[in-house]
Amino acid sequence: MRTIILCCLMLLLPALAIAAPAGGVTKAKGTVLYKSGPGGSYRPLAAKQVINEGDWLKTGKDGWIELTLSDNSRFTIANNSELEIQSYLVSKTRKTGSFGLTQGKLRASVMKLAGQQTDIKVKSSTAVAGVKGTEFFMLTQGPANVFFGNEGTVTVSGSSGGSEPLPADTMTQTTRGAKPTASVRVDQGTPLAKAKLDFEAATGSLPPAQWGDSDNLANIIARWNINHGHYLADSGRHDEALQVFQVALDLTTLADVRADARLERGSVYGRFLDHPEAALAEYLLVLEEYNKIPQMETALYSAGQTLYDMGRTDLAKARFKQYLNEYPEGKHRSSVETLLKMLEQ
């Protein structure tokens, strides 16, 4: 009988370990939910809910949660976010943990104690932030991730490899598992500084009165990426520029920002990398995906110009004639007429 009891206890130990308490919800507002395990169903979050390893937290469009862990580290989750508490273990000499941000925005404030080794990871499907004891902000939107450093230094990695240090008052980003971009300073008075302030407000000690700035955060960063990527391209950092424009594409659904990003990618491929096929693909995507936005005129002219440079004369003629038909007073009219005459000769 004693042997049977011991065997039963040994079988129960893994289950008990999985359900180990990680902390508790100390503040919450709006639509806030939780579930136990990935296969469970979300239900309303109770006041002062105890959170165990394997639990998930989710906020609605007006939701906000402050999660205080067993060592007084704190995760603040903004609206429209989902976080999985994968593991968390604290001892006198070591602290380890893993958290999964499937979408949304959070502020992670990780305590660091003297003599204690800290290894905390916050993951998305395409990036990992390695934390030793610091505070940072993380935004996950689809395959794109944006990180702002607030205190200490975080190591940010893409799921496909490559890492980048994130000191305080800097920002890095990645998408689709690529190595993160070089960290840039967040200078006061810039759109990037505005984005960080909005992030701070969304994940402060109290939720904001309105969520408009938080909801627009990804769009602000996407717009900033258009200018930053243009600077990188002019500086000869072409691969970085392409990545920054891709981050913009993955962050936003705004047609004008996405079209600008594709036009810029086409320009990098065509002007700097001698890859006209890739440039043409970007221009054609603008023409196919959008309807009646100003960027379509440039995309149509650029597609014709690229086809002309590739020696595909019949297709170039067709695009130039389409341009004159759709934009008879367009800004590229003179160039198009000249190229058409050359082709017809």
Short mmCIF file of C-alpha atoms in Angstrom, two decimals, residues 170-335:
data_model
loop_
_atom_site.label_atom_id
_atom_site.label_comp_id
_atom_site.label_asym_id
_atom_site.label_seq_id
_atom_site.Cartn_x
_atom_site.Cartn_y
_atom_site.Cartn_z
CA THR A 170 15.83 53.21 -27.25
CA MET A 171 13.57 51.24 -29.60
CA THR A 172 14.08 48.13 -31.74
CA GLN A 173 11.68 46.12 -33.84
CA THR A 174 11.45 42.94 -35.88
CA THR A 175 8.99 41.01 -37.98
CA ARG A 176 8.65 37.50 -39.36
CA GLY A 177 11.44 36.19 -37.13
CA ALA A 178 14.21 38.34 -38.60
CA LYS A 179 17.08 39.73 -36.54
CA PRO A 180 15.88 42.94 -34.81
CA THR A 181 16.84 46.28 -36.31
CA ALA A 182 19.62 48.33 -34.74
CA SER A 183 18.34 50.13 -31.64
CA VAL A 184 17.58 53.82 -32.17
CA ARG A 185 17.36 56.61 -29.63
CA VAL A 186 13.91 57.87 -28.69
CA ASP A 187 14.50 61.63 -28.92
CA GLN A 188 12.07 64.09 -27.37
CA GLY A 189 9.66 65.82 -29.71
CA THR A 190 9.69 63.03 -32.30
CA PRO A 191 6.80 60.75 -33.37
CA LEU A 192 8.71 57.91 -31.72
CA ALA A 193 8.70 59.77 -28.41
CA LYS A 194 4.95 60.33 -28.82
CA ALA A 195 4.51 56.59 -29.35
CA LYS A 196 6.45 55.79 -26.18
CA LEU A 197 4.39 58.28 -24.16
CA ASP A 198 1.20 56.67 -25.44
CA PHE A 199 2.63 53.28 -24.47
CA GLU A 200 3.43 54.53 -20.97
CA ALA A 201 -0.11 55.88 -20.59
CA ALA A 202 -1.68 52.61 -21.74
CA THR A 203 0.36 50.58 -19.25
CA GLY A 204 0.67 53.00 -16.34
CA SER A 205 -0.41 52.50 -12.73
CA LEU A 206 -3.96 53.31 -13.83
CA PRO A 207 -5.61 52.74 -17.21
CA PRO A 208 -6.16 55.80 -19.46
CA ALA A 209 -9.59 57.40 -19.64
CA GLN A 210 -9.71 56.80 -23.41
CA TRP A 211 -8.03 54.11 -25.50
CA GLY A 212 -7.75 56.05 -28.76
CA ASP A 213 -4.01 56.75 -28.46
CA SER A 214 -3.30 53.15 -27.51
CA ASP A 215 -5.30 51.85 -30.47
CA ASN A 216 -3.37 54.15 -32.82
CA LEU A 217 0.06 53.22 -31.48
CA ALA A 218 0.91 50.68 -34.20
CA ASN A 219 -0.10 53.18 -36.91
CA ILE A 220 2.14 55.90 -35.42
CA ILE A 221 5.13 53.56 -35.43
CA ALA A 222 4.32 52.36 -38.96
CA ARG A 223 4.27 55.96 -40.24
CA TRP A 224 7.55 56.67 -38.48
CA ASN A 225 9.05 53.61 -40.17
CA ILE A 226 8.42 55.09 -43.61
CA ASN A 227 10.70 58.06 -42.88
CA HIS A 228 13.24 55.97 -40.98
CA GLY A 229 13.44 53.40 -43.75
CA HIS A 230 13.95 56.15 -46.33
CA TYR A 231 16.86 57.46 -44.24
CA LEU A 232 18.35 53.95 -44.00
CA ALA A 233 18.10 53.46 -47.77
CA ASP A 234 19.81 56.79 -48.50
CA SER A 235 22.52 55.81 -45.98
CA GLY A 236 23.27 52.61 -47.88
CA ARG A 237 21.66 50.31 -45.29
CA HIS A 238 19.39 48.71 -47.84
CA ASP A 239 18.55 45.43 -46.10
CA GLU A 240 17.63 47.29 -42.91
CA ALA A 241 15.46 49.65 -44.94
CA LEU A 242 13.59 46.75 -46.51
CA GLN A 243 12.99 45.24 -43.07
CA VAL A 244 11.72 48.52 -41.60
CA PHE A 245 9.29 48.94 -44.49
CA GLN A 246 8.12 45.35 -43.94
CA VAL A 247 7.52 46.09 -40.25
CA ALA A 248 5.36 49.04 -41.32
CA LEU A 249 3.37 46.75 -43.62
CA ASP A 250 2.84 44.20 -40.84
CA LEU A 251 1.92 46.77 -38.19
CA THR A 252 -0.86 48.65 -39.96
CA THR A 253 -3.94 48.19 -42.09
CA LEU A 254 -3.97 51.85 -43.21
CA ALA A 255 -3.94 51.87 -47.02
CA ASP A 256 -1.83 55.01 -47.44
CA VAL A 257 0.91 53.79 -45.07
CA ARG A 258 0.99 50.32 -46.61
CA ALA A 259 1.14 51.76 -50.12
CA ASP A 260 3.98 54.11 -49.14
CA ALA A 261 5.88 51.15 -47.65
CA ARG A 262 5.51 49.15 -50.86
CA LEU A 263 6.59 52.08 -53.03
CA GLU A 264 9.66 52.55 -50.84
CA ARG A 265 10.49 48.84 -51.02
CA GLY A 266 10.16 48.99 -54.79
CA SER A 267 12.50 51.95 -54.91
CA VAL A 268 15.13 50.14 -52.82
CA TYR A 269 14.95 47.04 -55.01
CA GLY A 270 15.06 49.02 -58.24
CA ARG A 271 17.45 51.89 -57.45
CA PHE A 272 19.93 50.27 -55.09
CA LEU A 273 19.78 46.48 -55.38
CA ASP A 274 19.35 46.01 -59.15
CA HIS A 275 16.41 43.69 -58.59
CA PRO A 276 13.74 44.96 -61.02
CA GLU A 277 11.53 41.87 -60.67
CA ALA A 278 11.13 42.47 -56.93
CA ALA A 279 10.56 46.19 -57.53
CA LEU A 280 7.86 45.45 -60.10
CA ALA A 281 6.13 43.06 -57.71
CA GLU A 282 5.85 45.81 -55.07
CA TYR A 283 4.39 48.31 -57.58
CA LEU A 284 1.87 45.80 -58.90
CA LEU A 285 0.73 44.97 -55.36
CA VAL A 286 -0.16 48.62 -54.84
CA LEU A 287 -2.22 48.59 -58.05
CA GLU A 288 -3.95 45.33 -57.12
CA GLU A 289 -4.64 45.91 -53.41
CA TYR A 290 -5.91 49.48 -53.35
CA ASN A 291 -8.42 51.64 -55.15
CA LYS A 292 -8.30 55.36 -55.80
CA ILE A 293 -5.50 56.41 -53.48
CA PRO A 294 -2.86 58.96 -54.58
CA GLN A 295 -0.02 56.41 -54.43
CA MET A 296 -1.54 54.49 -57.34
CA GLU A 297 -0.34 57.12 -59.82
CA THR A 298 3.30 56.69 -58.76
CA ALA A 299 2.91 52.90 -58.67
CA LEU A 300 1.55 52.83 -62.22
CA TYR A 301 4.32 55.07 -63.57
CA SER A 302 6.99 53.12 -61.69
CA ALA A 303 5.63 49.81 -63.00
CA GLY A 304 5.85 51.12 -66.57
CA GLN A 305 9.34 52.51 -66.02
CA THR A 306 10.53 49.22 -64.53
CA LEU A 307 9.09 47.20 -67.41
CA TYR A 308 10.79 49.59 -69.84
CA ASP A 309 14.14 49.09 -68.07
CA MET A 310 13.63 45.31 -68.21
CA GLY A 311 13.09 45.45 -71.97
CA ARG A 312 9.49 44.25 -71.76
CA THR A 313 8.33 46.81 -74.30
CA ASP A 314 4.76 45.65 -74.94
CA LEU A 315 3.92 45.55 -71.23
CA ALA A 316 5.64 48.90 -70.69
CA LYS A 317 3.57 50.46 -73.51
CA ALA A 318 0.37 49.10 -71.97
CA ARG A 319 1.17 50.58 -68.55
CA PHE A 320 2.17 53.97 -70.01
CA LYS A 321 -1.05 54.16 -72.07
CA GLN A 322 -3.01 53.18 -68.96
CA TYR A 323 -1.27 56.01 -67.10
CA LEU A 324 -2.23 58.63 -69.72
CA ASN A 325 -5.78 57.35 -69.74
CA GLU A 326 -6.20 57.44 -65.96
CA TYR A 327 -4.01 60.48 -65.20
CA PRO A 328 -4.18 62.75 -68.29
CA GLU A 329 -2.82 65.66 -66.22
CA GLY A 330 -0.58 63.53 -64.01
CA LYS A 331 2.77 64.67 -62.66
CA HIS A 332 4.63 62.07 -64.76
CA ARG A 333 2.80 62.83 -68.02
CA SER A 334 5.78 64.40 -69.79
CA SER A 335 8.08 61.49 -68.96
#
